[in-house]
């Protein structure tokens, strides 16, 4: 439905229409006024002005009663037509300079006083003309009123923009202190990725998505609906059905995501078990002949480069069990947004369930499975009911027994774990 109101149609005030003496004339005048209601201001006066020039046409007074236009307006329209409409440029309804004068022209001191008021509250960028304020428009309006200048907040906003002030949100653009090997690690990840893909081996991007309270809680975003969903006022964990822990595995070669939704803690054992589940299903379907596996993971979290449990379980549950040589490459600290799973899978899931309360784990699985993109992304989702304990320790002797080889490039982030039955090459 249009937000604009219907145009007002003038009711003819001529004697014939008032008495209804001639139905044909009444109908003609009604159609004429219907047409006038759809024309803009100059078009109305030109149309009625052209009617006044026809031989045997009604007088200006009569046309005024019929159309509702003032006699002076009709005469003006006739004169503009006779002059070839040269007085009004094409595309304009009024001459340039017409209309209400801007408040700053009626009050020449206003801008100077406004800048004087905001000056103590102004900060700026020394490398550009950008400036910003730490006070509200209503505060500025009150201070202007105290000095005898009454203006509205929209006028203040317009004047501030005129002087290079803008509404701006904080922009996350500054990185924290970067590791000296940051760029080298990105290059090395790309080298390993190209090598594994060329050999037909799977390259997986893994991570844990933001944990979600499951229950009748607000979920950020908006959806098309006739009435808004009614959700709890407060997001108290005590009111939740549980907490969903979505661990994602993104297969880059097939643009396919698999999300395992846990109900327990986000631990290294949970992460590795999900990789095991992927190897038991997706690997057999898409990479049945693969002997190597590459995993790209963040530097922290359940798949942290510092986690002993992560390395031990990769050895025992993946490398030994499936006979796979597993190469793990971690992204540098603070670079998780470059992990493909973040912007190719997790962001799309967030779009799918935006504005939709996650009232049950079935809802969580449903929205994840419904995630699709125009580039062909498909997503599977599975519920994991197993409980995982935090604080599991791995001894030095267990670490020494691992068949792990740290790479020459950034060894803290890159390593290969081979099946223990196969000795590492010297």
Coordinates of C-alpha atoms in Angstrom, one line a residue:
X1 CA 0.0 0.0 0.0
X2 CA 1.3 3.5 -0.9
X3 CA 2.2 5.8 1.9
X4 CA 0.9 8.8 -0.1
X5 CA -2.7 9.9 0.5
X6 CA -5.2 9.9 -2.4
X7 CA -5.4 13.3 -4.2
X8 CA -8.4 15.5 -3.4
X9 CA -10.8 15.8 -6.3
X10 CA -12.5 19.2 -6.6
X11 CA -16.3 19.2 -6.6
X12 CA -17.6 21.5 -9.4
X13 CA -19.4 24.6 -8.0
X14 CA -21.0 25.8 -11.3
X15 CA -24.8 26.2 -11.4
X16 CA -25.3 23.3 -13.8
X17 CA -23.5 20.8 -11.5
X18 CA -25.2 22.2 -8.4
X19 CA -28.7 21.6 -9.9
X20 CA -27.9 18.6 -12.0
X21 CA -29.7 20.2 -14.9
X22 CA -27.5 18.5 -17.6
X23 CA -26.1 15.1 -16.7
X24 CA -23.7 15.1 -19.6
X25 CA -22.1 18.4 -18.5
X26 CA -21.9 17.1 -14.9
X27 CA -20.1 14.0 -16.1
X28 CA -17.7 16.1 -18.2
X29 CA -16.8 18.4 -15.3
X30 CA -16.3 15.4 -13.0
X31 CA -13.8 13.8 -15.5
X32 CA -12.1 17.2 -15.9
X33 CA -11.6 17.5 -12.1
X34 CA -10.4 13.9 -11.9
X35 CA -7.7 14.7 -14.5
X36 CA -6.7 17.9 -12.7
X37 CA -6.2 15.9 -9.4
X38 CA -3.5 13.9 -11.1
X39 CA -1.6 16.9 -12.5
X40 CA 1.0 18.9 -10.7
X41 CA 0.6 22.6 -9.9
X42 CA 1.9 24.2 -13.2
X43 CA 0.2 21.5 -15.3
X44 CA -3.2 22.3 -13.8
X45 CA -3.0 26.0 -14.5
X46 CA -1.7 25.3 -18.1
X47 CA -4.5 22.9 -18.8
X48 CA -7.3 25.2 -17.6
X49 CA -5.5 28.2 -19.2
X50 CA -5.6 26.3 -22.6
X51 CA -9.3 25.7 -22.1
X52 CA -9.9 29.4 -21.6
X53 CA -8.4 30.1 -25.1
X54 CA -10.8 27.9 -27.0
X55 CA -13.5 29.7 -28.9
X56 CA -16.8 29.8 -27.0
X57 CA -15.1 28.7 -23.8
X58 CA -16.5 29.6 -20.4
X59 CA -15.2 32.8 -18.7
X60 CA -12.3 32.7 -16.2
X61 CA -14.9 33.1 -13.4
X62 CA -16.8 30.0 -14.7
X63 CA -13.7 28.0 -15.1
X64 CA -12.7 28.9 -11.6
X65 CA -16.0 27.5 -10.3
X66 CA -15.5 24.3 -12.3
X67 CA -11.8 23.7 -11.6
X68 CA -11.3 25.3 -8.1
X69 CA -8.4 27.3 -9.5
X70 CA -8.2 31.1 -8.7
X71 CA -9.0 33.4 -11.7
X72 CA -5.5 34.9 -11.3
X73 CA -4.0 31.4 -11.6
X74 CA -5.9 30.7 -14.8
X75 CA -4.8 34.0 -16.3
X76 CA -1.2 33.2 -15.3
X77 CA -1.4 29.8 -17.0
X78 CA -2.7 31.4 -20.2
X79 CA 0.0 34.0 -20.2
X80 CA 2.7 31.3 -19.7
X81 CA 1.3 29.3 -22.6
X82 CA 1.3 32.4 -24.8
X83 CA 5.0 33.0 -23.9
X84 CA 5.9 29.4 -24.8
X85 CA 6.5 28.3 -21.2
X86 CA 9.9 30.0 -21.3
X87 CA 9.5 31.4 -17.8
X88 CA 9.7 28.0 -16.1
X89 CA 12.6 25.6 -17.0
X90 CA 11.8 22.1 -17.9
X91 CA 11.6 19.7 -14.9
X92 CA 10.8 22.4 -12.4
X93 CA 7.4 23.2 -10.8
X94 CA 8.5 26.7 -9.5
X95 CA 11.0 29.3 -10.5
X96 CA 14.4 28.9 -9.0
X97 CA 14.6 30.7 -5.7
X98 CA 10.9 30.3 -4.9
X99 CA 9.6 28.8 -1.7
X100 CA 10.4 29.5 2.0
X101 CA 13.8 31.1 2.7
X102 CA 16.2 28.9 4.6
X103 CA 16.4 29.7 8.3
X104 CA 20.0 30.7 8.1
X105 CA 19.2 33.4 5.6
X106 CA 16.4 34.8 7.8
X107 CA 18.8 34.5 10.8
X108 CA 22.3 35.3 9.6
X109 CA 23.9 34.9 13.1
X110 CA 22.5 31.4 13.5
X111 CA 25.4 29.4 11.9
X112 CA 28.1 31.3 13.8
X113 CA 26.3 30.8 17.1
X114 CA 25.7 27.1 16.3
X115 CA 29.4 26.5 15.6
X116 CA 30.3 28.4 18.8
X117 CA 28.1 26.1 20.8
X118 CA 29.5 22.8 19.3
X119 CA 33.1 23.9 19.2
X120 CA 34.0 22.7 22.8
X121 CA 32.4 19.4 22.0
X122 CA 34.1 18.8 18.7
X123 CA 36.8 16.3 17.9
X124 CA 38.4 15.7 14.5
X125 CA 40.6 13.7 12.3
X126 CA 44.0 15.6 11.8
X127 CA 44.3 14.0 8.3
X128 CA 40.9 15.0 6.9
X129 CA 38.1 17.4 7.4
X130 CA 35.9 14.9 9.3
X131 CA 34.6 16.1 12.6
X132 CA 32.3 14.6 15.3
X133 CA 30.4 15.7 18.3
X134 CA 29.7 14.2 21.8
X135 CA 26.4 16.1 22.3
X136 CA 22.8 15.5 21.2
X137 CA 20.8 17.6 18.8
X138 CA 18.2 18.3 21.5
X139 CA 21.0 19.7 23.7
X140 CA 22.1 22.0 20.9
X141 CA 18.5 23.0 20.4
X142 CA 18.2 24.0 24.0
X143 CA 21.4 26.0 24.0
X144 CA 20.3 27.8 20.8
X145 CA 17.0 28.7 22.4
X146 CA 18.7 30.1 25.4
X147 CA 20.5 32.5 23.1
X148 CA 17.3 33.5 21.3
X149 CA 17.4 31.2 18.3
X150 CA 14.6 28.8 17.9
X151 CA 15.2 26.0 15.4
X152 CA 14.2 22.4 15.0
X153 CA 16.6 19.4 15.3
X154 CA 16.3 18.6 11.6
X155 CA 17.5 22.2 10.8
X156 CA 20.4 21.7 13.2
X157 CA 21.3 18.4 11.6
X158 CA 21.3 20.0 8.1
X159 CA 23.5 22.9 9.2
X160 CA 25.9 20.4 10.9
X161 CA 26.2 18.4 7.7
X162 CA 26.9 21.6 5.8
X163 CA 29.9 22.1 8.0
X164 CA 31.2 18.5 7.6
X165 CA 29.7 16.9 10.6
X166 CA 28.2 13.4 10.0
X167 CA 26.4 10.6 11.8
X168 CA 28.9 7.8 12.0
X169 CA 29.2 4.5 13.9
X170 CA 32.4 3.1 15.2
X171 CA 34.3 1.2 12.5
X172 CA 36.4 -1.9 13.5
X173 CA 39.3 -1.3 11.2
X174 CA 42.4 -1.2 13.4
X175 CA 44.1 -4.5 14.0
X176 CA 45.9 -5.2 17.3
X177 CA 49.6 -5.7 17.4
X178 CA 50.4 -8.2 14.6
X179 CA 52.7 -11.2 14.7
X180 CA 55.7 -10.7 12.5
X181 CA 55.0 -14.0 10.7
X182 CA 51.4 -13.1 10.1
X183 CA 51.6 -12.6 6.3
X184 CA 54.0 -15.5 5.9
X185 CA 51.5 -17.8 7.6
X186 CA 48.8 -16.7 5.2
X187 CA 51.0 -17.5 2.3
X188 CA 52.0 -20.9 3.7
X189 CA 48.3 -21.8 4.3
X190 CA 47.6 -21.0 0.7
X191 CA 50.6 -23.1 -0.4
X192 CA 49.4 -26.2 1.6
X193 CA 45.9 -25.7 0.5
X194 CA 46.9 -25.7 -3.2
X195 CA 49.1 -28.7 -2.7
X196 CA 46.3 -30.8 -1.1
X197 CA 43.6 -29.8 -3.5
X198 CA 45.8 -30.6 -6.5
X199 CA 46.3 -34.1 -5.1
X200 CA 42.6 -34.5 -4.6
X201 CA 42.8 -34.5 -0.8
X202 CA 40.1 -32.8 1.4
X203 CA 40.8 -29.3 2.8
X204 CA 38.5 -28.5 5.7
X205 CA 37.9 -25.2 7.4
X206 CA 36.7 -25.8 11.0
X207 CA 35.5 -23.6 13.9
X208 CA 32.8 -23.2 16.5
X209 CA 30.1 -20.8 15.8
X210 CA 28.7 -18.4 18.5
X211 CA 26.8 -20.4 21.1
X212 CA 23.1 -19.9 21.2
X213 CA 20.6 -20.0 24.0
X214 CA 17.8 -22.3 23.0
X215 CA 14.3 -21.2 24.1
X216 CA 11.8 -18.4 23.6
X217 CA 14.4 -15.7 23.3
X218 CA 14.8 -12.8 20.9
X219 CA 17.1 -13.5 18.0
X220 CA 18.5 -10.4 16.3
X221 CA 17.3 -9.5 12.8
X222 CA 14.0 -9.0 11.1
X223 CA 11.7 -11.2 8.9
X224 CA 8.6 -10.6 6.9
X225 CA 5.5 -11.5 8.9
X226 CA 2.1 -10.1 9.7
X227 CA 2.6 -10.0 13.5
X228 CA 5.8 -9.9 15.5
X229 CA 6.9 -13.1 17.4
X230 CA 6.3 -12.8 21.2
X231 CA 9.5 -13.7 23.1
X232 CA 10.7 -13.4 26.6
X233 CA 11.6 -10.0 28.0
X234 CA 14.9 -11.3 29.5
X235 CA 17.4 -13.9 28.2
X236 CA 17.9 -15.8 31.5
X237 CA 19.8 -19.1 31.1
X238 CA 17.5 -20.6 33.7
X239 CA 14.6 -20.2 31.2
X240 CA 16.5 -21.9 28.4
X241 CA 16.0 -25.4 27.0
X242 CA 19.7 -25.6 26.7
X243 CA 22.7 -24.0 24.9
X244 CA 23.5 -24.9 21.3
X245 CA 27.2 -25.3 20.5
X246 CA 27.4 -25.4 16.6
X247 CA 30.8 -26.8 15.4
X248 CA 31.1 -26.4 11.7
X249 CA 33.2 -28.2 9.1
X250 CA 33.4 -26.6 5.7
X251 CA 34.5 -28.6 2.7
X252 CA 36.0 -26.0 0.3
X253 CA 36.1 -28.2 -2.8
X254 CA 32.4 -29.0 -2.7
X255 CA 31.1 -25.8 -1.1
X256 CA 29.5 -28.0 1.5
X257 CA 29.1 -27.4 5.2
X258 CA 28.4 -29.8 8.0
X259 CA 27.4 -28.5 11.4
X260 CA 27.4 -30.7 14.6
X261 CA 25.2 -29.0 17.2
X262 CA 26.5 -30.0 20.7
X263 CA 24.6 -29.5 24.0
X264 CA 27.7 -29.7 26.2
X265 CA 31.0 -27.9 26.6
X266 CA 33.1 -26.8 23.6
X267 CA 36.2 -28.9 24.2
X268 CA 39.0 -30.2 22.0
X269 CA 37.5 -33.7 22.4
X270 CA 34.2 -32.4 21.0
X271 CA 35.9 -30.7 18.1
X272 CA 37.9 -33.9 17.1
X273 CA 34.9 -36.1 17.6
X274 CA 33.1 -34.0 15.0
X275 CA 35.9 -34.4 12.6
X276 CA 35.7 -38.2 13.2
X277 CA 32.0 -38.0 12.4
X278 CA 32.8 -36.2 9.2
X279 CA 35.4 -38.8 8.2
X280 CA 32.9 -41.6 8.8
X281 CA 30.3 -40.0 6.4
X282 CA 31.3 -37.1 4.2
X283 CA 34.8 -38.3 3.6
X284 CA 33.7 -41.7 2.4
X285 CA 31.2 -40.1 0.0
X286 CA 33.4 -37.3 -1.5
X287 CA 37.0 -38.4 -0.9
X288 CA 37.0 -42.2 -0.7
X289 CA 40.6 -42.6 -2.0
X290 CA 42.1 -39.7 0.1
X291 CA 45.1 -40.5 2.2
X292 CA 45.8 -37.0 3.5
X293 CA 43.6 -34.4 5.2
X294 CA 44.3 -30.7 5.7
X295 CA 42.5 -28.8 8.5
X296 CA 42.5 -25.0 8.7
X297 CA 41.6 -23.8 12.2
X298 CA 41.8 -20.7 14.4
X299 CA 44.6 -20.2 16.8
X300 CA 42.4 -20.5 19.9
X301 CA 39.2 -22.2 21.1
X302 CA 38.5 -25.9 21.1
X303 CA 40.9 -26.4 18.2
X304 CA 43.7 -24.3 19.7
X305 CA 47.2 -24.7 18.5
X306 CA 48.3 -24.9 22.2
X307 CA 45.8 -27.7 23.1
X308 CA 47.4 -31.0 23.9
X309 CA 44.1 -32.8 23.9
X310 CA 43.5 -31.5 20.3
X311 CA 46.8 -33.0 19.1
X312 CA 46.5 -36.3 21.0
X313 CA 42.9 -36.9 19.7
X314 CA 43.8 -36.0 16.1
X315 CA 46.6 -38.7 16.4
X316 CA 44.4 -41.4 18.0
X317 CA 41.0 -40.8 16.6
X318 CA 41.7 -39.5 13.1
X319 CA 45.3 -40.4 12.0
X320 CA 45.5 -43.8 13.5
X321 CA 41.9 -44.8 13.1
X322 CA 41.5 -43.9 9.4
X323 CA 45.1 -44.1 8.3
X324 CA 45.2 -40.5 7.3
X325 CA 48.1 -38.1 7.3
X326 CA 46.6 -34.9 8.9
X327 CA 48.2 -31.5 8.3
X328 CA 46.9 -28.7 10.5
X329 CA 47.4 -25.0 9.8
X330 CA 46.2 -22.5 12.3
X331 CA 45.4 -18.9 11.4
X332 CA 47.4 -16.2 13.4
X333 CA 46.0 -14.6 16.5
X334 CA 43.3 -12.1 15.6
X335 CA 42.8 -13.4 12.1
X336 CA 39.9 -15.8 12.5
X337 CA 37.8 -13.7 10.1
X338 CA 40.0 -14.9 7.3
X339 CA 39.0 -18.5 8.0
X340 CA 36.7 -19.4 5.1
X341 CA 34.1 -21.0 7.3
X342 CA 33.4 -17.7 9.0
X343 CA 32.2 -15.8 5.8
X344 CA 31.1 -18.8 3.7
X345 CA 29.1 -20.8 6.2
X346 CA 28.5 -19.2 9.5
X347 CA 27.5 -15.8 8.1
X348 CA 24.9 -17.5 5.9
X349 CA 23.5 -19.5 8.8
X350 CA 23.1 -16.2 10.8
X351 CA 21.2 -14.7 7.8
X352 CA 18.9 -17.7 7.7
X353 CA 17.8 -17.6 11.3
X354 CA 17.9 -13.8 11.7
X355 CA 14.8 -12.7 13.5
X356 CA 13.6 -16.3 14.2
X357 CA 13.5 -17.5 17.9
X358 CA 15.4 -20.7 18.4
X359 CA 12.8 -22.4 20.6
X360 CA 14.1 -25.9 20.4
X361 CA 17.2 -27.9 19.1
X362 CA 15.0 -29.0 16.2
X363 CA 14.6 -25.4 15.2
X364 CA 18.3 -24.9 15.3
X365 CA 18.9 -27.9 13.0
X366 CA 16.0 -26.9 10.7
X367 CA 17.4 -23.4 10.1
X368 CA 21.0 -24.7 9.6
X369 CA 19.7 -27.2 7.0
X370 CA 17.7 -24.6 5.2
X371 CA 20.8 -22.4 4.6
X372 CA 21.6 -22.1 0.9
X373 CA 23.3 -19.5 -1.3
X374 CA 23.2 -18.7 -5.0
X375 CA 26.7 -20.1 -5.3
X376 CA 25.5 -23.5 -4.4
X377 CA 26.2 -23.9 -0.7
X378 CA 24.5 -26.9 0.9
X379 CA 24.5 -27.6 4.7
X380 CA 23.9 -30.7 6.8
X381 CA 23.2 -30.5 10.5
X382 CA 23.4 -33.2 13.2
X383 CA 22.6 -33.1 17.0
X384 CA 25.3 -34.3 19.3
X385 CA 24.0 -35.4 22.7
X386 CA 27.3 -36.6 24.2
X387 CA 28.6 -34.9 27.3
X388 CA 32.2 -33.5 27.3
X389 CA 34.2 -32.7 30.4
X390 CA 36.5 -29.7 30.6
X391 CA 40.0 -29.7 32.1
X392 CA 41.2 -33.0 30.6
X393 CA 45.0 -33.3 31.0
X394 CA 47.6 -34.9 28.6
X395 CA 50.9 -36.0 30.1
X396 CA 54.3 -35.2 28.7
X397 CA 54.8 -38.9 27.9
X398 CA 51.7 -39.0 25.8
X399 CA 52.9 -35.9 23.9
X400 CA 56.3 -37.5 23.3
X401 CA 54.6 -40.6 21.8
X402 CA 52.8 -38.6 19.1
X403 CA 53.9 -39.1 15.5
X404 CA 53.9 -35.3 14.9
X405 CA 56.2 -33.3 12.8
X406 CA 56.3 -29.5 13.1
X407 CA 56.9 -27.6 9.9
X408 CA 59.9 -25.4 9.3
X409 CA 57.6 -22.4 8.6
X410 CA 55.9 -21.1 11.7
X411 CA 56.1 -24.4 13.6
X412 CA 53.8 -23.2 16.3
X413 CA 51.0 -23.0 13.8
X414 CA 51.8 -25.8 11.3
X415 CA 52.3 -29.5 11.9
X416 CA 51.6 -32.8 10.4
X417 CA 50.4 -35.9 12.4
X418 CA 50.9 -39.3 10.7
X419 CA 49.5 -42.7 11.8
X420 CA 51.7 -44.1 14.5
X421 CA 52.2 -47.3 12.5
X422 CA 54.1 -45.2 9.9
X423 CA 57.3 -43.6 11.0
X424 CA 57.8 -40.0 10.1
X425 CA 60.4 -39.4 7.2
X426 CA 63.8 -38.3 8.3

